[in-house]
mmCIF file of C-alpha atoms in Angstrom:
data_model
loop_
_atom_site.group_PDB
_atom_site.id
_atom_site.type_symbol
_atom_site.label_atom_id
_atom_site.label_comp_id
_atom_site.label_asym_id
_atom_site.label_seq_id
_atom_site.Cartn_x
_atom_site.Cartn_y
_atom_site.Cartn_z
ATOM 1 C CA UNK A 1 71.885 111.537 98.142
ATOM 2 C CA UNK A 2 73.980 111.780 95.048
ATOM 3 C CA UNK A 3 77.647 111.102 95.593
ATOM 4 C CA UNK A 4 80.632 113.286 94.890
ATOM 5 C CA UNK A 5 81.050 113.986 91.190
ATOM 6 C CA UNK A 6 84.115 115.137 89.307
ATOM 7 C CA UNK A 7 84.485 116.463 85.792
ATOM 8 C CA UNK A 8 86.027 115.736 83.450
ATOM 9 C CA UNK A 9 86.878 112.109 84.107
ATOM 10 C CA UNK A 10 89.825 112.089 81.712
ATOM 11 C CA UNK A 11 92.089 114.811 80.381
ATOM 12 C CA UNK A 12 95.087 114.820 78.101
ATOM 13 C CA UNK A 13 97.229 117.955 78.064
ATOM 14 C CA UNK A 14 100.688 118.908 76.908
ATOM 15 C CA UNK A 15 103.495 120.371 78.956
ATOM 16 C CA UNK A 16 103.112 124.061 79.658
ATOM 17 C CA UNK A 17 99.328 124.085 79.380
ATOM 18 C CA UNK A 18 96.977 124.688 82.256
ATOM 19 C CA UNK A 19 94.011 122.670 83.401
ATOM 20 C CA UNK A 20 90.927 123.156 85.570
ATOM 21 C CA UNK A 21 89.225 120.289 87.336
ATOM 22 C CA UNK A 22 85.815 120.449 88.973
ATOM 23 C CA UNK A 23 84.320 118.741 92.003
ATOM 24 C CA UNK A 24 80.710 118.792 93.150
ATOM 25 C CA UNK A 25 80.358 117.624 96.754
ATOM 26 C CA UNK A 26 77.543 115.687 98.362
ATOM 27 C CA UNK A 27 74.620 117.999 99.059
ATOM 28 C CA UNK A 28 75.103 119.703 102.407
ATOM 29 C CA UNK A 29 78.839 119.049 102.589
ATOM 30 C CA UNK A 30 80.839 122.227 102.973
ATOM 31 C CA UNK A 31 84.330 120.782 103.142
ATOM 32 C CA UNK A 32 86.098 119.753 99.948
ATOM 33 C CA UNK A 33 89.625 118.367 99.916
ATOM 34 C CA UNK A 34 91.778 117.568 96.915
ATOM 35 C CA UNK A 35 94.315 114.746 96.633
ATOM 36 C CA UNK A 36 96.807 113.637 94.010
ATOM 37 C CA UNK A 37 97.237 109.892 93.575
ATOM 38 C CA UNK A 38 100.250 108.445 91.776
ATOM 39 C CA UNK A 39 101.772 104.946 91.861
ATOM 40 C CA UNK A 40 105.015 106.286 93.308
ATOM 41 C CA UNK A 41 103.820 108.797 95.875
ATOM 42 C CA UNK A 42 100.425 107.383 96.751
ATOM 43 C CA UNK A 43 97.693 109.721 97.931
ATOM 44 C CA UNK A 44 98.940 113.201 98.728
ATOM 45 C CA UNK A 45 96.914 116.056 100.168
ATOM 46 C CA UNK A 46 96.729 119.191 98.025
ATOM 47 C CA UNK A 47 94.359 121.524 99.867
ATOM 48 C CA UNK A 48 91.034 121.762 101.640
ATOM 49 C CA UNK A 49 88.302 124.341 101.266
ATOM 50 C CA UNK A 50 85.552 125.040 103.718
ATOM 51 C CA UNK A 51 82.882 127.677 103.182
ATOM 52 C CA UNK A 52 84.809 129.216 100.284
ATOM 53 C CA UNK A 53 88.025 129.562 102.304
ATOM 54 C CA UNK A 54 91.180 127.530 101.977
ATOM 55 C CA UNK A 55 91.514 125.944 105.387
ATOM 56 C CA UNK A 56 94.547 123.727 104.862
ATOM 57 C CA UNK A 57 97.242 123.356 102.277
ATOM 58 C CA UNK A 58 99.644 120.545 101.452
ATOM 59 C CA UNK A 59 103.199 120.723 100.173
ATOM 60 C CA UNK A 60 102.619 121.372 96.504
ATOM 61 C CA UNK A 61 104.050 124.231 94.426
ATOM 62 C CA UNK A 62 102.081 127.369 93.750
ATOM 63 C CA UNK A 63 101.171 126.062 90.280
ATOM 64 C CA UNK A 64 98.444 124.136 92.079
ATOM 65 C CA UNK A 65 95.586 126.316 93.216
ATOM 66 C CA UNK A 66 91.943 125.961 94.000
ATOM 67 C CA UNK A 67 88.795 127.714 94.951
ATOM 68 C CA UNK A 68 85.360 126.995 96.274
ATOM 69 C CA UNK A 69 82.099 128.573 95.322
ATOM 70 C CA UNK A 70 79.134 129.530 97.473
ATOM 71 C CA UNK A 71 77.355 126.280 96.511
ATOM 72 C CA UNK A 72 80.407 124.350 97.834
ATOM 73 C CA UNK A 73 81.483 123.213 94.384
ATOM 74 C CA UNK A 74 85.233 123.390 94.066
ATOM 75 C CA UNK A 75 87.720 123.728 91.274
ATOM 76 C CA UNK A 76 91.427 123.121 91.197
ATOM 77 C CA UNK A 77 93.760 124.589 88.649
ATOM 78 C CA UNK A 78 97.206 123.468 87.620
ATOM 79 C CA UNK A 79 99.223 125.910 85.563
ATOM 80 C CA UNK A 80 102.333 125.287 83.478
ATOM 81 C CA UNK A 81 101.789 121.538 83.453
ATOM 82 C CA UNK A 82 104.768 119.219 83.883
ATOM 83 C CA UNK A 83 105.063 115.542 82.977
ATOM 84 C CA UNK A 84 105.138 114.718 86.679
ATOM 85 C CA UNK A 85 101.661 116.178 87.129
ATOM 86 C CA UNK A 86 100.180 113.132 85.416
ATOM 87 C CA UNK A 87 98.041 111.547 88.100
ATOM 88 C CA UNK A 88 94.582 110.748 89.329
ATOM 89 C CA UNK A 89 93.153 113.800 91.053
ATOM 90 C CA UNK A 90 90.581 112.988 93.672
ATOM 91 C CA UNK A 91 88.352 115.242 95.658
ATOM 92 C CA UNK A 92 86.595 114.289 98.863
ATOM 93 C CA UNK A 93 83.715 116.060 100.541
ATOM 94 C CA UNK A 94 82.508 115.968 104.100
ATOM 95 C CA UNK A 95 80.471 117.687 106.703
ATOM 96 C CA UNK A 96 82.787 119.636 108.943
ATOM 97 C CA UNK A 97 84.667 117.163 111.157
ATOM 98 C CA UNK A 98 83.088 114.255 109.360
ATOM 99 C CA UNK A 99 84.591 111.477 107.241
ATOM 100 C CA UNK A 100 85.521 112.202 103.675
ATOM 101 C CA UNK A 101 83.744 110.657 100.700
ATOM 102 C CA UNK A 102 85.730 110.537 97.501
ATOM 103 C CA UNK A 103 84.660 111.288 93.979
ATOM 104 C CA UNK A 104 85.626 109.049 91.045
ATOM 105 C CA UNK A 105 88.612 111.209 90.190
ATOM 106 C CA UNK A 106 89.958 112.933 87.106
ATOM 107 C CA UNK A 107 92.735 111.109 85.295
ATOM 108 C CA UNK A 108 95.166 113.725 83.966
ATOM 109 C CA UNK A 109 97.794 112.738 81.442
ATOM 110 C CA UNK A 110 100.470 115.277 80.531
ATOM 111 C CA UNK A 111 102.351 114.613 77.301
ATOM 112 C CA UNK B 1 104.693 117.005 109.291
ATOM 113 C CA UNK B 2 102.786 113.799 109.798
ATOM 114 C CA UNK B 3 104.228 110.529 108.504
ATOM 115 C CA UNK B 4 102.054 107.431 108.196
ATOM 116 C CA UNK B 5 103.553 104.028 107.488
ATOM 117 C CA UNK B 6 101.772 100.788 106.670
ATOM 118 C CA UNK B 7 103.014 97.271 107.172
ATOM 119 C CA UNK B 8 103.167 94.942 105.365
ATOM 120 C CA UNK B 9 102.956 96.254 101.794
ATOM 121 C CA UNK B 10 101.200 93.109 100.557
ATOM 122 C CA UNK B 11 99.209 90.508 102.399
ATOM 123 C CA UNK B 12 97.767 87.246 101.137
ATOM 124 C CA UNK B 13 95.310 85.219 103.187
ATOM 125 C CA UNK B 14 93.095 82.205 102.649
ATOM 126 C CA UNK B 15 89.381 82.848 102.398
ATOM 127 C CA UNK B 16 87.842 82.647 105.839
ATOM 128 C CA UNK B 17 91.025 83.605 107.655
ATOM 129 C CA UNK B 18 91.575 86.911 109.424
ATOM 130 C CA UNK B 19 93.711 89.750 108.106
ATOM 131 C CA UNK B 20 95.427 92.429 110.179
ATOM 132 C CA UNK B 21 96.932 95.555 108.662
ATOM 133 C CA UNK B 22 99.004 97.849 110.851
ATOM 134 C CA UNK B 23 99.790 101.540 110.554
ATOM 135 C CA UNK B 24 102.012 103.836 112.560
ATOM 136 C CA UNK B 25 101.870 107.612 112.697
ATOM 137 C CA UNK B 26 104.304 110.210 113.940
ATOM 138 C CA UNK B 27 102.308 113.304 114.927
ATOM 139 C CA UNK B 28 100.811 113.064 118.395
ATOM 140 C CA UNK B 29 98.369 115.809 117.385
ATOM 141 C CA UNK B 30 96.615 113.446 114.974
ATOM 142 C CA UNK B 31 93.208 112.540 116.327
ATOM 143 C CA UNK B 32 91.266 111.036 113.447
ATOM 144 C CA UNK B 33 92.174 107.780 111.706
ATOM 145 C CA UNK B 34 90.124 106.508 108.747
ATOM 146 C CA UNK B 35 90.641 103.401 106.654
ATOM 147 C CA UNK B 36 89.865 103.380 102.957
ATOM 148 C CA UNK B 37 89.451 100.490 100.549
ATOM 149 C CA UNK B 38 90.269 101.022 96.880
ATOM 150 C CA UNK B 39 89.425 98.438 94.271
ATOM 151 C CA UNK B 40 91.182 98.554 90.931
ATOM 152 C CA UNK B 41 90.021 101.513 88.874
ATOM 153 C CA UNK B 42 87.644 102.739 91.555
ATOM 154 C CA UNK B 43 87.563 105.529 94.084
ATOM 155 C CA UNK B 44 88.753 105.044 97.676
ATOM 156 C CA UNK B 45 85.826 104.110 99.901
ATOM 157 C CA UNK B 46 85.724 104.765 103.614
ATOM 158 C CA UNK B 47 85.232 101.472 105.438
ATOM 159 C CA UNK B 48 85.749 102.467 109.051
ATOM 160 C CA UNK B 49 87.203 105.303 111.088
ATOM 161 C CA UNK B 50 88.196 105.959 114.672
ATOM 162 C CA UNK B 51 88.856 109.039 116.753
ATOM 163 C CA UNK B 52 91.530 109.379 119.388
ATOM 164 C CA UNK B 53 89.091 109.276 122.293
ATOM 165 C CA UNK B 54 88.126 105.700 121.388
ATOM 166 C CA UNK B 55 90.355 102.626 121.603
ATOM 167 C CA UNK B 56 88.393 100.263 119.400
ATOM 168 C CA UNK B 57 85.530 100.341 116.924
ATOM 169 C CA UNK B 58 83.789 97.462 115.215
ATOM 170 C CA UNK B 59 81.474 97.193 112.224
ATOM 171 C CA UNK B 60 80.431 93.648 111.340
ATOM 172 C CA UNK B 61 83.576 91.853 110.069
ATOM 173 C CA UNK B 62 85.761 94.934 110.329
ATOM 174 C CA UNK B 63 87.339 96.444 113.429
ATOM 175 C CA UNK B 64 89.936 99.108 114.084
ATOM 176 C CA UNK B 65 92.072 99.457 117.190
ATOM 177 C CA UNK B 66 94.082 102.488 118.238
ATOM 178 C CA UNK B 67 97.043 102.704 120.595
ATOM 179 C CA UNK B 68 97.771 106.390 121.125
ATOM 180 C CA UNK B 69 100.749 105.771 123.351
ATOM 181 C CA UNK B 70 102.515 103.673 120.745
ATOM 182 C CA UNK B 71 101.107 105.750 117.900
ATOM 183 C CA UNK B 72 99.749 102.848 115.922
ATOM 184 C CA UNK B 73 96.373 101.652 114.723
ATOM 185 C CA UNK B 74 95.297 98.465 113.048
ATOM 186 C CA UNK B 75 92.559 97.200 110.768
ATOM 187 C CA UNK B 76 91.194 93.747 111.507
ATOM 188 C CA UNK B 77 89.109 91.874 108.951
ATOM 189 C CA UNK B 78 87.592 88.581 110.048
ATOM 190 C CA UNK B 79 86.169 85.799 107.876
ATOM 191 C CA UNK B 80 87.791 87.263 104.783
ATOM 192 C CA UNK B 81 86.065 86.881 101.431
ATOM 193 C CA UNK B 82 87.431 87.211 97.879
ATOM 194 C CA UNK B 83 85.624 90.555 97.540
ATOM 195 C CA UNK B 84 87.807 91.899 100.339
ATOM 196 C CA UNK B 85 90.721 91.817 97.877
ATOM 197 C CA UNK B 86 91.751 95.440 97.294
ATOM 198 C CA UNK B 87 94.258 98.079 98.318
ATOM 199 C CA UNK B 88 93.699 99.363 101.842
ATOM 200 C CA UNK B 89 94.901 102.796 102.925
ATOM 201 C CA UNK B 90 95.173 104.080 106.442
ATOM 202 C CA UNK B 91 95.317 107.800 107.127
ATOM 203 C CA UNK B 92 95.725 110.263 109.963
ATOM 204 C CA UNK B 93 94.484 113.801 110.441
ATOM 205 C CA UNK B 94 95.188 116.398 113.125
ATOM 206 C CA UNK B 95 91.581 117.454 113.300
ATOM 207 C CA UNK B 96 88.727 118.303 111.050
ATOM 208 C CA UNK B 97 88.358 114.797 109.698
ATOM 209 C CA UNK B 98 88.390 115.688 106.025
ATOM 210 C CA UNK B 99 91.214 118.080 106.588
ATOM 211 C CA UNK B 100 94.801 117.367 105.668
ATOM 212 C CA UNK B 101 94.678 113.589 105.745
ATOM 213 C CA UNK B 102 98.107 111.987 105.505
ATOM 214 C CA UNK B 103 97.826 108.571 103.875
ATOM 215 C CA UNK B 104 99.974 105.496 104.147
ATOM 216 C CA UNK B 105 101.297 103.956 100.941
ATOM 217 C CA UNK B 106 98.607 101.300 100.883
ATOM 218 C CA UNK B 107 98.546 97.547 101.344
ATOM 219 C CA UNK B 108 97.392 95.118 98.684
ATOM 220 C CA UNK B 109 95.269 92.438 100.299
ATOM 221 C CA UNK B 110 94.669 89.266 98.306
ATOM 222 C CA UNK B 111 92.146 86.740 99.548
ATOM 223 C CA UNK B 112 92.673 83.312 98.011
ATOM 224 C CA UNK B 113 89.458 81.347 97.377
#
Protein backbone atom coordinates (compact mmCIF):
# COMPACT_ATOMS: atom_id res chain seq x y z
CA UNK A 1 0.00 0.00 0.00
CA UNK A 2 1.13 3.51 -0.67
CA UNK A 3 1.95 5.49 2.43
CA UNK A 4 0.50 8.75 3.66
CA UNK A 5 1.25 11.62 1.30
CA UNK A 6 1.20 15.34 1.98
CA UNK A 7 1.30 18.27 -0.40
CA UNK A 8 2.99 20.59 -0.76
CA UNK A 9 6.20 19.57 0.97
CA UNK A 10 7.40 23.14 1.43
CA UNK A 11 5.61 26.46 1.62
CA UNK A 12 6.76 30.01 2.19
CA UNK A 13 4.10 32.56 3.09
CA UNK A 14 4.01 36.03 4.58
CA UNK A 15 2.20 37.17 7.68
CA UNK A 16 -1.51 37.68 7.20
CA UNK A 17 -1.83 35.22 4.32
CA UNK A 18 -3.69 31.95 4.50
CA UNK A 19 -2.55 28.49 3.56
CA UNK A 20 -4.12 25.12 2.76
CA UNK A 21 -2.30 21.86 3.29
CA UNK A 22 -3.41 18.50 1.96
CA UNK A 23 -3.10 14.96 3.28
CA UNK A 24 -3.95 11.73 1.49
CA UNK A 25 -4.22 8.81 3.92
CA UNK A 26 -3.32 5.18 3.38
CA UNK A 27 -6.02 3.47 1.35
CA UNK A 28 -8.77 2.24 3.65
CA UNK A 29 -7.83 4.52 6.54
CA UNK A 30 -10.70 6.72 7.62
CA UNK A 31 -9.06 8.57 10.48
CA UNK A 32 -6.75 11.49 9.76
CA UNK A 33 -5.08 13.51 12.49
CA UNK A 34 -3.02 16.66 12.13
CA UNK A 35 -0.03 17.67 14.26
CA UNK A 36 2.21 20.71 14.45
CA UNK A 37 5.88 20.04 15.16
CA UNK A 38 8.20 22.81 16.34
CA UNK A 39 11.56 22.66 18.14
CA UNK A 40 10.14 24.45 21.17
CA UNK A 41 6.75 22.81 21.60
CA UNK A 42 7.38 19.42 20.05
CA UNK A 43 4.50 17.54 18.48
CA UNK A 44 1.12 19.06 19.25
CA UNK A 45 -2.26 17.67 18.26
CA UNK A 46 -4.40 19.95 16.08
CA UNK A 47 -7.48 17.89 15.22
CA UNK A 48 -8.70 14.53 14.03
CA UNK A 49 -11.24 13.71 11.35
CA UNK A 50 -13.07 10.47 10.94
CA UNK A 51 -15.60 9.82 8.19
CA UNK A 52 -15.76 13.51 7.30
CA UNK A 53 -16.48 14.59 10.88
CA UNK A 54 -14.14 16.33 13.28
CA UNK A 55 -13.89 13.87 16.13
CA UNK A 56 -11.32 15.58 18.34
CA UNK A 57 -9.75 18.98 18.56
CA UNK A 58 -6.59 20.25 20.23
CA UNK A 59 -5.91 23.60 21.84
CA UNK A 60 -5.23 25.74 18.81
CA UNK A 61 -6.96 29.01 17.88
CA UNK A 62 -9.83 29.10 15.43
CA UNK A 63 -7.45 30.24 12.67
CA UNK A 64 -6.61 26.56 12.33
CA UNK A 65 -9.35 24.56 10.67
CA UNK A 66 -9.69 21.40 8.69
CA UNK A 67 -12.00 19.19 6.77
CA UNK A 68 -12.18 15.71 5.37
CA UNK A 69 -13.64 14.56 2.12
CA UNK A 70 -15.62 11.44 1.30
CA UNK A 71 -12.46 9.74 0.00
CA UNK A 72 -10.83 10.39 3.42
CA UNK A 73 -8.40 12.95 2.05
CA UNK A 74 -8.05 15.83 4.46
CA UNK A 75 -7.08 19.45 4.26
CA UNK A 76 -6.10 21.88 6.95
CA UNK A 77 -6.27 25.62 6.59
CA UNK A 78 -4.50 28.30 8.54
CA UNK A 79 -5.79 31.83 8.11
CA UNK A 80 -4.12 35.11 9.01
CA UNK A 81 -0.70 33.51 9.32
CA UNK A 82 1.60 34.55 12.15
CA UNK A 83 5.36 34.11 12.44
CA UNK A 84 4.78 31.54 15.16
CA UNK A 85 2.90 29.31 12.73
CA UNK A 86 6.18 28.35 11.09
CA UNK A 87 6.44 24.63 11.70
CA UNK A 88 6.36 21.17 10.23
CA UNK A 89 2.76 20.09 9.82
CA UNK A 90 2.28 16.37 9.93
CA UNK A 91 -0.77 14.29 9.28
CA UNK A 92 -1.25 10.72 10.40
CA UNK A 93 -3.80 8.23 9.16
CA UNK A 94 -5.15 5.10 10.75
CA UNK A 95 -7.91 2.59 10.75
CA UNK A 96 -10.28 3.43 13.55
CA UNK A 97 -8.61 2.52 16.85
CA UNK A 98 -5.43 1.59 15.06
CA UNK A 99 -1.92 3.07 15.20
CA UNK A 100 -1.19 6.22 13.30
CA UNK A 101 1.14 6.36 10.31
CA UNK A 102 2.63 9.74 9.56
CA UNK A 103 3.11 11.48 6.27
CA UNK A 104 6.35 13.27 5.37
CA UNK A 105 4.99 16.61 6.50
CA UNK A 106 4.66 20.08 5.03
CA UNK A 107 7.31 22.57 6.11
CA UNK A 108 5.63 25.97 6.44
CA UNK A 109 7.75 29.08 6.77
CA UNK A 110 6.02 32.37 7.57
CA UNK A 111 8.01 35.51 6.83
CA UNK B 1 -5.65 17.62 29.80
CA UNK B 2 -3.07 14.91 29.40
CA UNK B 3 0.58 15.65 30.15
CA UNK B 4 3.32 13.30 28.98
CA UNK B 5 6.89 13.67 30.20
CA UNK B 6 9.99 11.88 28.99
CA UNK B 7 13.19 11.26 30.87
CA UNK B 8 16.02 11.74 30.19
CA UNK B 9 16.10 14.30 27.37
CA UNK B 10 19.27 12.81 25.87
CA UNK B 11 20.79 9.39 26.20
CA UNK B 12 24.11 8.11 24.93
CA UNK B 13 24.98 4.42 24.97
CA UNK B 14 27.73 2.22 23.60
CA UNK B 15 26.83 0.00 20.68
CA UNK B 16 25.59 -3.33 21.96
CA UNK B 17 24.38 -1.94 25.28
CA UNK B 18 20.74 -1.59 26.25
CA UNK B 19 18.82 1.68 26.33
CA UNK B 20 15.77 2.45 28.45
CA UNK B 21 13.59 5.50 27.90
CA UNK B 22 10.89 6.31 30.43
CA UNK B 23 7.67 8.28 30.09
CA UNK B 24 5.05 9.31 32.60
CA UNK B 25 1.49 10.38 31.88
CA UNK B 26 -1.11 12.15 33.96
CA UNK B 27 -4.54 11.15 32.64
CA UNK B 28 -5.75 7.82 33.98
CA UNK B 29 -8.18 7.67 31.05
CA UNK B 30 -5.30 7.20 28.61
CA UNK B 31 -5.31 3.66 27.29
CA UNK B 32 -3.08 3.64 24.24
CA UNK B 33 0.67 4.30 24.31
CA UNK B 34 2.71 4.32 21.08
CA UNK B 35 6.40 4.99 20.61
CA UNK B 36 7.69 6.78 17.55
CA UNK B 37 11.20 7.07 16.16
CA UNK B 38 12.14 10.15 14.14
CA UNK B 39 15.39 10.36 12.25
CA UNK B 40 16.69 13.74 11.20
CA UNK B 41 14.58 15.22 8.42
CA UNK B 42 12.22 12.26 8.33
CA UNK B 43 8.70 11.53 9.47
CA UNK B 44 7.96 9.91 12.85
CA UNK B 45 7.70 6.15 12.47
CA UNK B 46 5.73 3.94 14.80
CA UNK B 47 8.05 1.34 16.31
CA UNK B 48 5.87 -0.26 18.95
CA UNK B 49 2.66 0.40 20.83
CA UNK B 50 0.84 -0.97 23.85
CA UNK B 51 -2.69 -0.81 25.15
CA UNK B 52 -3.69 -0.50 28.78
CA UNK B 53 -4.91 -4.08 29.05
CA UNK B 54 -1.38 -5.37 28.42
CA UNK B 55 1.62 -4.97 30.72
CA UNK B 56 4.40 -5.72 28.27
CA UNK B 57 4.93 -6.12 24.55
CA UNK B 58 8.03 -7.20 22.69
CA UNK B 59 9.13 -7.01 19.07
CA UNK B 60 12.62 -8.35 18.39
CA UNK B 61 15.08 -5.94 20.09
CA UNK B 62 12.37 -3.56 21.24
CA UNK B 63 10.01 -3.93 24.18
CA UNK B 64 7.58 -1.65 25.97
CA UNK B 65 6.35 -2.01 29.53
CA UNK B 66 3.37 -0.27 31.10
CA UNK B 67 2.63 0.37 34.76
CA UNK B 68 -0.90 1.76 34.94
CA UNK B 69 -0.82 2.22 38.68
CA UNK B 70 2.26 4.41 38.55
CA UNK B 71 1.23 5.92 35.23
CA UNK B 72 4.49 5.27 33.47
CA UNK B 73 5.68 3.28 30.48
CA UNK B 74 9.12 2.54 29.18
CA UNK B 75 10.83 1.66 25.93
CA UNK B 76 13.61 -0.91 26.11
CA UNK B 77 16.06 -1.36 23.25
CA UNK B 78 18.54 -4.21 23.54
CA UNK B 79 21.76 -4.74 21.57
CA UNK B 80 21.71 -1.16 20.34
CA UNK B 81 23.10 -0.36 16.91
CA UNK B 82 24.24 2.95 15.40
CA UNK B 83 21.08 3.02 13.26
CA UNK B 84 19.05 3.21 16.46
CA UNK B 85 20.33 6.78 16.87
CA UNK B 86 17.30 9.07 16.52
CA UNK B 87 14.75 11.04 18.50
CA UNK B 88 12.22 8.84 20.26
CA UNK B 89 8.78 10.13 21.20
CA UNK B 90 6.33 8.51 23.55
CA UNK B 91 2.66 9.40 23.41
CA UNK B 92 -0.61 8.70 25.17
CA UNK B 93 -4.19 8.71 23.95
CA UNK B 94 -7.50 8.35 25.79
CA UNK B 95 -8.92 6.08 23.16
CA UNK B 96 -9.19 5.79 19.44
CA UNK B 97 -5.49 5.23 18.92
CA UNK B 98 -4.97 7.88 16.28
CA UNK B 99 -7.09 10.29 18.21
CA UNK B 100 -5.71 13.14 20.26
CA UNK B 101 -2.26 11.75 20.94
CA UNK B 102 -0.32 13.77 23.50
CA UNK B 103 3.40 13.48 22.83
CA UNK B 104 6.37 13.78 25.12
CA UNK B 105 9.11 16.23 24.16
CA UNK B 106 11.30 13.51 22.72
CA UNK B 107 14.60 11.93 23.69
CA UNK B 108 17.69 12.01 21.52
CA UNK B 109 19.35 8.62 21.62
CA UNK B 110 22.95 8.41 20.43
CA UNK B 111 24.57 5.03 19.97
CA UNK B 112 28.35 5.24 19.94
CA UNK B 113 30.06 2.75 17.60
